Tab-separated table of C-alpha atoms in Angstrom:
chain	number	residue	atom	x	y	z
A	3	MET	CA	9.735	144.150	10.744
A	4	LEU	CA	9.265	146.629	13.502
A	5	PHE	CA	5.700	145.344	14.381
A	6	PHE	CA	7.819	141.830	14.638
A	7	HIS	CA	10.286	143.208	16.610
A	8	GLN	CA	7.987	145.186	18.885
A	9	LYS	CA	5.598	141.659	19.312
A	10	LYS	CA	8.618	139.846	20.229
A	11	HIS	CA	9.526	142.193	23.024
A	12	ARG	CA	6.022	142.519	24.301
A	13	TYR	CA	6.267	138.511	24.154
A	14	MET	CA	9.529	138.666	26.673
A	15	ARG	CA	8.521	141.145	28.849
A	16	ARG	CA	5.113	139.045	29.636
A	17	PHE	CA	6.861	135.919	29.841
A	18	ARG	CA	9.732	138.002	32.425
A	19	LYS	CA	6.552	138.850	34.245
A	20	ILE	CA	5.184	135.750	34.692
A	21	PHE	CA	8.617	134.262	35.784
A	22	LEU	CA	8.815	136.883	38.494
A	23	LEU	CA	5.036	136.026	39.207
A	24	ILE	CA	6.126	132.711	39.734
A	25	PHE	CA	9.483	133.092	41.561
A	26	ILE	CA	7.147	135.193	44.217
A	27	GLN	CA	4.721	132.920	44.758
A	28	PHE	CA	7.471	129.960	45.443
A	29	PHE	CA	8.589	131.745	48.238
A	30	VAL	CA	5.350	133.605	49.514
A	31	PHE	CA	4.384	129.665	49.426
A	32	HIS	CA	7.298	128.069	51.364
A	33	TYR	CA	6.802	131.035	53.509
A	34	HIS	CA	3.599	130.067	54.703
A	35	LEU	CA	4.615	126.871	54.681
A	36	PHE	CA	7.298	127.723	57.473
A	37	ALA	CA	4.288	129.555	59.321
A	38	GLN	CA	2.690	126.674	59.916
A	39	ASP	CA	4.771	124.926	62.101
A	40	SER	CA	4.226	124.576	65.828
A	41	LEU	CA	5.313	127.870	67.385
A	42	LEU	CA	8.066	127.592	69.519
A	43	THR	CA	8.793	130.567	72.805
A	44	ALA	CA	11.672	131.747	73.837
A	45	ASP	CA	11.182	130.242	77.055
A	46	GLU	CA	10.103	127.055	75.499
A	47	ALA	CA	13.622	126.643	73.297
A	48	VAL	CA	15.330	127.488	76.637
A	49	LYS	CA	13.465	124.928	78.980
A	50	TYR	CA	14.002	122.296	76.313
A	51	ALA	CA	17.936	123.103	76.059
A	52	ILE	CA	18.319	122.649	80.195
A	53	GLN	CA	16.620	119.089	79.468
A	54	HIS	CA	18.584	118.259	76.750
A	55	ASN	CA	21.157	120.091	75.891
A	56	PHE	CA	24.800	118.074	75.743
A	57	GLY	CA	27.209	119.983	77.902
A	58	ILE	CA	24.606	120.712	80.381
A	59	THR	CA	23.905	116.961	80.932
A	60	ILE	CA	27.796	116.442	80.854
A	61	SER	CA	28.175	118.843	83.875
A	62	LYS	CA	25.361	117.278	85.435
A	63	ASN	CA	27.384	114.280	85.647
A	64	GLU	CA	30.399	116.028	86.848
A	65	ILE	CA	28.430	116.866	89.707
A	66	ASP	CA	27.469	113.433	90.422
A	67	ILE	CA	31.116	112.180	90.215
A	68	GLY	CA	31.890	115.362	92.976
A	69	LYS	CA	29.689	113.948	95.095
A	70	ILE	CA	30.920	110.386	94.269
A	71	ASN	CA	34.548	111.505	95.320
A	72	ASN	CA	33.374	113.743	98.660
A	73	ASN	CA	34.134	110.704	101.756
A	74	TRP	CA	36.305	110.393	104.269
A	75	ALA	CA	37.534	107.250	102.731
A	76	ASN	CA	39.237	109.455	99.981
A	77	ALA	CA	40.447	111.588	102.946
A	78	GLY	CA	42.305	109.283	104.150
A	79	ALA	CA	40.474	108.273	107.250
A	80	VAL	CA	38.777	105.521	107.141
A	81	PRO	CA	40.719	102.255	108.325
A	82	LEU	CA	42.512	99.752	105.574
A	83	VAL	CA	41.375	96.035	105.842
A	84	ASN	CA	43.537	93.211	104.309
A	85	ALA	CA	43.185	89.434	104.363
A	86	THR	CA	45.641	87.420	103.020
A	87	ALA	CA	46.186	83.538	102.944
A	88	ASN	CA	49.043	81.334	101.319
A	89	LYS	CA	49.526	78.118	101.214
A	90	VAL	CA	52.788	76.184	99.961
A	91	VAL	CA	53.261	72.378	99.114
A	92	GLY	CA	56.640	71.047	98.381
A	93	VAL	CA	57.834	67.625	97.953
A	94	ASN	CA	62.017	67.332	99.544
A	95	ASN	CA	64.202	64.764	100.142
A	96	LEU	CA	65.831	65.046	103.559
A	97	GLN	CA	68.632	63.635	104.881
A	98	GLN	CA	69.366	63.942	108.746
A	99	LYS	CA	72.783	63.099	111.042
A	100	LEU	CA	72.029	63.543	114.956
A	101	ASN	CA	74.563	63.884	117.632
A	102	ASN	CA	73.604	60.632	119.116
A	103	GLY	CA	74.870	58.865	115.817
A	104	THR	CA	71.542	58.339	114.036
A	105	VAL	CA	71.034	59.081	110.423
A	106	ILE	CA	67.751	59.696	108.709
A	107	THR	CA	67.278	60.274	104.794
A	108	LYS	CA	63.902	60.175	103.398
A	109	ASN	CA	63.197	60.660	99.248
A	110	GLY	CA	59.727	62.649	98.325
A	111	ASN	CA	59.588	64.447	101.958
A	112	THR	CA	56.633	65.823	101.310
A	113	THR	CA	55.771	69.940	103.398
A	114	GLN	CA	52.493	71.834	103.128
A	115	ASN	CA	52.657	75.810	104.850
A	116	PHE	CA	49.360	77.687	105.238
A	117	ASN	CA	49.183	81.197	106.304
A	118	ALA	CA	46.350	82.954	106.631
A	119	GLY	CA	45.861	86.734	108.408
A	120	LEU	CA	44.030	89.950	109.300
A	121	ALA	CA	45.050	93.447	108.792
A	122	VAL	CA	43.877	96.526	110.194
A	123	ASN	CA	45.847	99.882	109.478
A	124	TRP	CA	44.339	102.778	110.792
A	125	THR	CA	46.292	106.198	110.354
A	126	VAL	CA	44.956	108.214	113.651
A	127	PHE	CA	47.428	111.331	113.072
A	128	ASP	CA	48.726	112.440	109.636
A	129	GLY	CA	49.207	116.619	110.579
A	130	LEU	CA	45.834	117.087	109.833
A	131	LYS	CA	46.324	115.994	106.443
A	132	MET	CA	43.065	114.021	105.876
A	133	PHE	CA	40.769	116.336	107.455
A	134	ALA	CA	42.220	119.034	105.200
A	135	THR	CA	41.676	116.480	102.331
A	136	LYS	CA	38.773	116.301	103.036
A	137	ARG	CA	37.566	120.187	103.127
A	138	ARG	CA	39.340	120.185	99.862
A	139	LEU	CA	36.866	117.626	98.169
A	140	GLU	CA	33.882	119.599	99.846
A	141	GLU	CA	35.157	122.528	97.462
A	142	LEU	CA	35.948	120.022	94.530
A	143	GLU	CA	31.925	119.044	94.667
A	144	ARG	CA	30.947	122.956	95.164
A	145	ASN	CA	33.661	123.731	92.246
A	146	GLY	CA	31.731	121.473	90.002
A	147	GLU	CA	28.003	123.196	90.942
A	148	TYR	CA	29.536	126.113	90.094
A	149	ALA	CA	31.204	124.806	86.270
A	150	PHE	CA	27.517	123.139	86.170
A	151	LYS	CA	25.455	126.756	86.775
A	152	LYS	CA	28.045	128.958	85.053
A	153	ASN	CA	27.557	125.984	81.526
A	154	LEU	CA	24.056	126.004	82.041
A	155	ASN	CA	23.814	130.263	82.312
A	156	GLU	CA	26.278	130.421	79.032
A	157	THR	CA	24.141	127.990	77.381
A	158	VAL	CA	20.554	129.575	78.555
A	159	TYR	CA	22.349	133.265	76.718
A	160	ASN	CA	23.549	131.260	73.761
A	161	VAL	CA	19.619	129.982	73.187
A	162	ILE	CA	18.219	133.250	73.739
A	163	SER	CA	21.387	135.285	71.373
A	164	SER	CA	20.626	132.381	68.883
A	165	TYR	CA	16.240	132.462	69.250
A	166	TYR	CA	16.102	135.912	68.980
A	167	ASN	CA	18.680	135.941	65.881
A	168	VAL	CA	16.165	133.785	64.028
A	169	VAL	CA	13.157	136.234	65.260
A	170	THR	CA	15.105	139.033	63.897
A	171	ILE	CA	16.209	137.379	60.356
A	172	ASN	CA	12.525	135.959	60.428
A	173	GLU	CA	11.348	139.616	59.865
A	174	GLN	CA	13.934	141.180	57.556
A	175	ILE	CA	12.359	137.943	55.161
A	176	LYS	CA	8.880	139.962	55.744
A	177	SER	CA	10.451	143.109	55.107
A	178	THR	CA	12.011	141.737	51.844
A	179	LEU	CA	8.944	140.092	50.614
A	180	GLU	CA	6.978	143.320	50.983
A	181	GLN	CA	10.012	145.393	49.486
A	182	ILE	CA	9.516	142.729	46.346
A	183	THR	CA	6.311	143.636	46.308
A	184	LEU	CA	6.863	147.195	46.144
A	185	TYR	CA	9.582	146.949	43.550
A	186	ARG	CA	7.408	144.564	41.337
A	187	ASP	CA	4.894	147.180	41.319
A	188	ARG	CA	7.223	150.003	40.736
A	189	ASN	CA	8.794	147.634	37.845
A	190	ASP	CA	5.108	147.107	36.452
A	191	LEU	CA	4.770	150.744	36.221
A	192	ALA	CA	7.879	151.166	34.475
A	193	GLN	CA	7.141	148.691	31.471
A	194	ARG	CA	3.889	150.653	31.175
A	195	ARG	CA	5.692	154.230	31.049
A	196	LEU	CA	7.626	152.846	28.548
A	197	GLU	CA	4.994	151.218	26.204
A	198	ILE	CA	2.654	154.318	26.258
A	199	GLY	CA	5.891	156.327	25.718
A	200	THR	CA	6.232	158.483	28.816
A	201	GLY	CA	8.945	156.720	30.432
A	202	ALA	CA	12.656	155.697	30.024
A	203	LYS	CA	14.339	152.298	28.795
A	204	TYR	CA	16.896	152.793	31.587
A	205	GLU	CA	14.065	153.216	34.109
A	206	VAL	CA	12.683	149.837	33.191
A	207	LEU	CA	16.554	147.949	33.801
A	208	GLU	CA	17.055	149.467	37.072
A	209	ALA	CA	13.440	148.817	37.928
A	210	GLN	CA	14.639	144.947	37.307
A	211	VAL	CA	17.849	145.124	38.492
A	212	ASP	CA	16.568	146.437	41.849
A	213	LEU	CA	13.932	144.040	41.945
A	214	ASN	CA	16.567	141.275	40.877
A	215	GLU	CA	18.550	142.706	44.093
A	216	GLN	CA	15.883	141.699	46.475
A	217	TYR	CA	15.151	137.895	44.793
A	218	SER	CA	19.206	137.741	45.628
A	219	LEU	CA	18.678	139.795	49.601
A	220	LEU	CA	15.787	136.960	49.893
A	221	LEU	CA	17.753	134.078	48.767
A	222	SER	CA	20.585	135.113	51.109
A	223	LEU	CA	18.098	135.632	54.204
A	224	GLN	CA	16.374	132.453	53.219
A	225	ASN	CA	20.174	130.482	53.898
A	226	SER	CA	20.768	132.877	57.368
A	227	LEU	CA	17.254	131.336	58.875
A	228	ALA	CA	18.201	127.941	57.615
A	229	LEU	CA	21.729	128.363	59.590
A	230	ALA	CA	20.494	130.559	62.098
A	231	LYS	CA	18.039	127.483	63.062
A	232	THR	CA	20.483	124.641	62.491
A	233	SER	CA	22.370	126.474	65.422
A	234	LEU	CA	19.735	126.799	68.121
A	235	ASN	CA	18.456	123.112	67.392
A	236	ASN	CA	22.038	122.294	68.671
A	237	LEU	CA	21.942	124.197	71.585
A	238	MET	CA	18.483	122.397	72.391
A	239	GLY	CA	19.825	119.246	71.787
A	240	LYS	CA	17.451	118.661	68.747
A	241	ILE	CA	18.513	117.214	65.169
A	242	PRO	CA	19.319	119.907	62.826
A	243	ASP	CA	16.819	119.503	60.579
A	244	THR	CA	13.661	119.949	63.037
A	245	SER	CA	11.047	122.867	61.479
A	246	TYR	CA	9.104	125.328	64.000
A	247	ASN	CA	8.220	128.983	63.898
A	248	VAL	CA	9.104	131.910	66.265
A	249	VAL	CA	7.342	134.685	67.669
A	250	ASP	CA	7.366	137.722	65.802
A	251	THR	CA	7.708	140.327	68.420
A	252	ILE	CA	10.934	141.097	70.288
A	253	THR	CA	9.738	142.279	73.806
A	254	VAL	CA	12.368	143.650	75.897
A	255	ASN	CA	12.108	144.248	79.795
A	256	GLU	CA	13.283	146.601	82.413
A	257	LEU	CA	16.981	146.173	83.952
A	258	PRO	CA	17.439	146.630	87.298
A	259	THR	CA	19.509	149.003	88.910
A	260	ILE	CA	23.251	148.534	88.073
A	261	GLU	CA	23.898	148.541	92.066
A	262	ASN	CA	21.381	145.777	92.577
A	263	ALA	CA	22.990	144.078	89.683
A	264	GLN	CA	26.786	144.831	90.798
A	265	THR	CA	25.266	142.905	94.372
A	266	LYS	CA	23.854	139.676	92.533
A	267	ILE	CA	27.072	139.329	90.832
A	268	ALA	CA	29.185	139.574	93.946
A	269	LYS	CA	26.578	136.756	95.463
A	270	GLN	CA	25.720	134.712	92.303
A	271	ASN	CA	28.218	134.766	89.049
A	272	PRO	CA	29.271	131.856	88.305
A	273	ASP	CA	32.656	132.775	87.454
A	274	ILE	CA	33.545	134.346	90.692
A	275	LEU	CA	32.312	131.867	92.532
A	276	LEU	CA	34.554	129.453	90.619
A	277	ALA	CA	37.228	132.068	91.065
A	278	ASN	CA	36.737	131.661	95.479
A	279	SER	CA	36.572	128.164	94.866
A	280	ASP	CA	39.618	127.365	92.922
A	281	LEU	CA	41.511	129.950	95.857
A	282	THR	CA	40.024	127.422	98.528
A	283	ILE	CA	41.487	124.446	97.158
A	284	LEU	CA	44.808	126.177	96.504
A	285	PHE	CA	45.056	126.841	100.339
A	286	GLU	CA	43.557	123.239	101.514
A	287	THR	CA	46.563	121.653	99.130
A	288	LYS	CA	48.977	124.367	101.226
A	289	LYS	CA	47.522	122.664	104.384
A	290	GLU	CA	47.883	119.187	102.620
A	291	ILE	CA	51.925	119.539	101.638
A	292	ASN	CA	52.390	121.439	105.518
A	293	ALA	CA	51.416	118.501	106.719
A	294	GLU	CA	54.098	116.304	105.180
A	295	ARG	CA	56.360	117.558	107.769
A	296	LEU	CA	54.447	116.094	110.844
A	297	PRO	CA	54.738	112.990	112.721
A	298	VAL	CA	52.189	110.244	110.863
A	299	VAL	CA	50.921	107.613	113.876
A	300	THR	CA	49.124	104.619	112.780
A	301	LEU	CA	47.450	102.097	114.711
A	302	ASN	CA	48.209	98.003	113.822
A	303	GLY	CA	46.277	94.976	114.293
A	304	PHE	CA	46.413	91.294	113.287
A	305	TYR	CA	44.828	88.260	113.386
A	306	ASN	CA	47.335	85.312	112.069
A	307	PHE	CA	47.093	81.883	111.455
A	308	ALA	CA	50.477	79.534	110.557
A	309	ARG	CA	50.301	75.882	109.576
A	310	ASN	CA	53.086	73.619	108.689
A	311	LYS	CA	53.352	69.957	108.314
A	312	ASN	CA	56.063	67.939	107.550
A	313	GLY	CA	55.930	64.194	106.474
A	314	ALA	CA	59.591	63.894	108.344
A	315	GLY	CA	62.142	65.587	110.683
A	316	PHE	CA	61.482	66.653	114.457
A	317	THR	CA	58.716	68.649	113.899
A	318	LEU	CA	55.669	67.052	111.544
A	319	LEU	CA	53.472	69.768	112.710
A	320	ASN	CA	53.570	73.217	113.939
A	321	GLN	CA	50.383	75.521	114.638
A	322	THR	CA	50.081	79.071	115.897
A	323	TYR	CA	47.075	81.286	115.759
A	324	GLY	CA	45.948	84.671	117.299
A	325	PRO	CA	46.094	88.113	117.406
A	326	SER	CA	48.255	90.688	117.565
A	327	GLY	CA	48.670	94.805	117.392
A	328	SER	CA	51.424	97.388	117.584
A	329	VAL	CA	51.602	101.784	117.467
A	330	GLY	CA	53.902	102.705	114.515
A	331	VAL	CA	54.451	106.481	114.485
A	332	ALA	CA	56.987	108.275	111.387
A	333	LEU	CA	58.738	110.874	111.825
A	334	PRO	CA	59.895	112.684	108.204
A	335	LEU	CA	63.405	114.108	109.144
A	336	PHE	CA	64.816	114.939	105.836
A	337	ARG	CA	62.964	114.482	101.674
A	338	GLY	CA	65.336	117.161	99.988
A	339	SER	CA	63.505	120.139	100.605
A	340	VAL	CA	60.831	118.663	98.934
A	341	VAL	CA	57.414	120.240	100.714
A	342	LYS	CA	59.356	123.533	101.096
A	343	LYS	CA	59.564	123.361	97.114
A	344	GLN	CA	56.284	122.219	96.926
A	345	LEU	CA	55.240	124.957	99.374
A	346	ALA	CA	56.939	127.806	97.150
A	347	VAL	CA	55.343	126.815	94.116
A	348	THR	CA	51.626	125.850	96.051
A	349	ASP	CA	52.039	129.775	97.430
A	350	ILE	CA	53.134	131.116	94.052
A	351	GLN	CA	49.598	129.753	92.390
A	352	ILE	CA	47.950	131.420	95.334
A	353	LYS	CA	48.953	134.856	94.057
A	354	ASN	CA	48.077	133.907	90.395
A	355	GLN	CA	44.973	133.146	91.747
A	356	GLN	CA	44.076	135.808	93.469
A	357	ILE	CA	45.222	138.339	90.069
A	358	THR	CA	42.683	135.921	88.391
A	359	GLN	CA	40.243	136.828	90.383
A	360	ALA	CA	40.660	140.640	90.262
A	361	GLN	CA	40.732	140.398	86.558
A	362	ILE	CA	37.863	138.188	86.731
A	363	LYS	CA	35.665	140.556	88.892
A	364	ASN	CA	37.343	144.095	86.358
A	365	ASN	CA	36.193	142.083	83.243
A	366	ILE	CA	32.528	141.546	84.553
A	367	GLU	CA	32.269	145.027	85.925
A	368	THR	CA	33.232	146.501	82.231
A	369	LEU	CA	30.976	143.680	80.679
A	370	LEU	CA	28.092	144.873	83.027
A	371	ARG	CA	28.483	148.927	82.233
A	372	ASN	CA	28.963	147.862	78.369
A	373	ALA	CA	25.994	145.970	78.828
A	374	TYR	CA	23.799	149.035	80.264
A	375	ILE	CA	25.292	151.300	77.901
A	376	ASN	CA	24.148	149.454	74.952
A	377	TYR	CA	20.316	148.512	76.405
A	378	ASN	CA	20.035	152.131	77.160
A	379	ASN	CA	21.449	153.318	73.564
A	380	SER	CA	19.412	150.456	71.682
A	381	LEU	CA	16.159	151.603	73.869
A	382	LYS	CA	16.751	155.036	72.186
A	383	LEU	CA	17.473	153.701	68.671
A	384	VAL	CA	13.829	151.483	69.288
A	385	ASP	CA	12.297	154.482	69.928
A	386	LEU	CA	13.676	157.157	67.319
A	387	GLU	CA	13.654	153.743	64.244
A	388	LYS	CA	9.728	153.416	65.506
A	389	SER	CA	9.509	157.036	64.567
A	390	ASN	CA	11.191	157.014	61.393
A	391	LEU	CA	9.151	153.598	60.305
A	392	VAL	CA	5.763	155.536	60.430
A	393	LEU	CA	7.604	158.746	58.555
A	394	ALA	CA	8.704	156.227	55.948
A	395	THR	CA	5.363	154.344	55.454
A	396	GLU	CA	3.592	157.891	54.717
A	397	ASN	CA	6.372	159.060	52.580
A	398	ILE	CA	6.577	155.341	50.719
A	399	TYR	CA	2.830	155.698	50.186
A	400	ILE	CA	3.111	159.579	48.841
A	401	ALA	CA	5.784	158.393	46.673
A	402	ASN	CA	4.429	156.167	45.001
A	403	GLU	CA	1.290	158.005	43.744
A	404	ARG	CA	3.295	161.002	42.662
A	405	TYR	CA	5.574	158.324	40.666
A	406	LYS	CA	2.507	157.165	39.382
A	407	LYS	CA	1.452	160.776	38.467
A	408	LEU	CA	4.866	161.250	36.845
A	409	ASN	CA	5.712	163.804	40.082
A	410	ILE	CA	8.923	162.023	40.961
A	411	THR	CA	11.477	160.184	39.020
A	412	SER	CA	12.262	156.348	39.420
A	413	VAL	CA	15.821	157.398	41.043
A	414	GLU	CA	13.921	159.813	43.612
A	415	LEU	CA	10.860	156.790	44.002
A	416	ARG	CA	14.387	154.090	44.764
A	417	GLN	CA	15.839	156.117	47.416
A	418	ILE	CA	12.430	156.290	49.656
A	419	GLN	CA	12.189	152.554	49.099
A	420	ILE	CA	15.436	151.989	50.250
A	421	SER	CA	14.921	154.732	53.265
A	422	TYR	CA	12.074	152.342	53.768
A	423	SER	CA	13.593	148.886	54.183
A	424	ASP	CA	16.455	150.471	56.135
A	425	ALA	CA	14.484	151.877	58.698
A	426	LYS	CA	12.317	148.656	59.681
A	427	ASN	CA	16.112	146.877	59.241
A	428	ARG	CA	17.520	149.497	61.993
A	429	LEU	CA	14.288	148.638	63.941
A	430	TYR	CA	14.743	145.136	64.016
A	431	ASN	CA	18.741	145.321	64.669
A	432	ALA	CA	18.065	148.179	67.874
A	433	LEU	CA	14.995	145.234	69.424
A	434	ASN	CA	17.633	142.768	69.175
A	435	GLN	CA	20.822	144.809	70.813
A	436	ALA	CA	18.520	145.647	73.545
A	437	LYS	CA	17.327	142.062	74.247
A	438	LEU	CA	20.928	140.775	73.893
A	439	ALA	CA	21.987	143.794	76.389
A	440	GLU	CA	19.287	142.110	78.680
A	441	ALA	CA	20.332	138.869	78.599
A	442	GLN	CA	23.811	140.187	78.905
A	443	VAL	CA	23.197	141.684	82.174
A	444	ALA	CA	21.268	138.567	83.424
A	445	LEU	CA	23.776	135.970	82.208
A	446	LEU	CA	26.393	138.060	84.633
A	447	THR	CA	24.359	138.291	87.817
A	448	GLY	CA	23.368	134.605	87.618
A	449	ASP	CA	19.439	135.177	86.566
A	450	ILE	CA	19.596	134.105	83.092
A	451	ALA	CA	18.227	130.936	83.919
A	452	ASN	CA	15.379	132.925	84.933
A	453	LEU	CA	14.785	135.085	82.280
């Protein structure tokens, strides 16, 4: 009976080994299959997004709308020309009694009236409103360009952030596969030690739990990788299930001095340019409103043709045609203080926009300082974690050899393996944070599209 149970346990252990081997080979196979996809670099992802991102495409179209609207006709400086034509046909009963005693009676009398004309109306002075409107339209066109640049820069930043998130998860998957190999070796050693009587059952169970935990982590990372790639595809304007491979390194570039970054921000940051543009638009709007207080001078020109034809009566045909012209002056005397109230509202809007400008500048300065702090600290962490990883790599090799010789317990080996895994993950995260801080500075300075 005892022999039967021992044999049963051996079969169960062999079955678990086979299952675990198939499981890890399944993931390794799919991982290598993934690695065979075409390589997508960060630069390629950014270039593709610039050409195909939906939001960027819409922003480009908004620029075209601004260009179309920016013209003197919309500003009210172009003459208006209207052509009119009207024909009236009627049937009337006529009855006339003249002073000489003559009586004229005619039923079914037809009349035909035809009028045609050409009218030109040109506002030559409207309190300079048309010039303020034209400047506002020009600023709106520039505003659309700034909005496009803002959308472009933010999209590029999101693409870079999403891309290196994929890289980080991909490297974490590699690390987890390496950990699975280490944990599987530890599990095999614990099994053999139990079989020869030098180990304990709890060591085997602990090794199996830790190994299963790594498989669970691998599944979770595979899921996170799929989601991250889908998000990146969406930013690039690709279909969600597009497959590709990414680079396996994160290269962090040197940042400009904070003084140079501040100078670029003042000249290139889209948020600041947009805030300045919005303020300019409000000033031009105020001029347009103020022009409502001033007189309006218009030139009017006409060319009319009129033809009246009657079947009976004194005048059987009357036809006139020829040009005419006039000068019109309109002076606003009272409008219920509407202009005054509109100006008061605009003044408040201008004050709010000036406060918004100060707020945006302060927010950007805060983001810039934080980005430099994150960048410098992340680089320090990268250097530290590289050193830690060298030590952890050497330590885990020694620990494995000592465990084989029964010089350390499984608990000690497990802790060393965890330390090794944590060191690698901290290094990836530090590199990713440094890259994001670099991208944040480029976003604030307006250089993100050239990163």
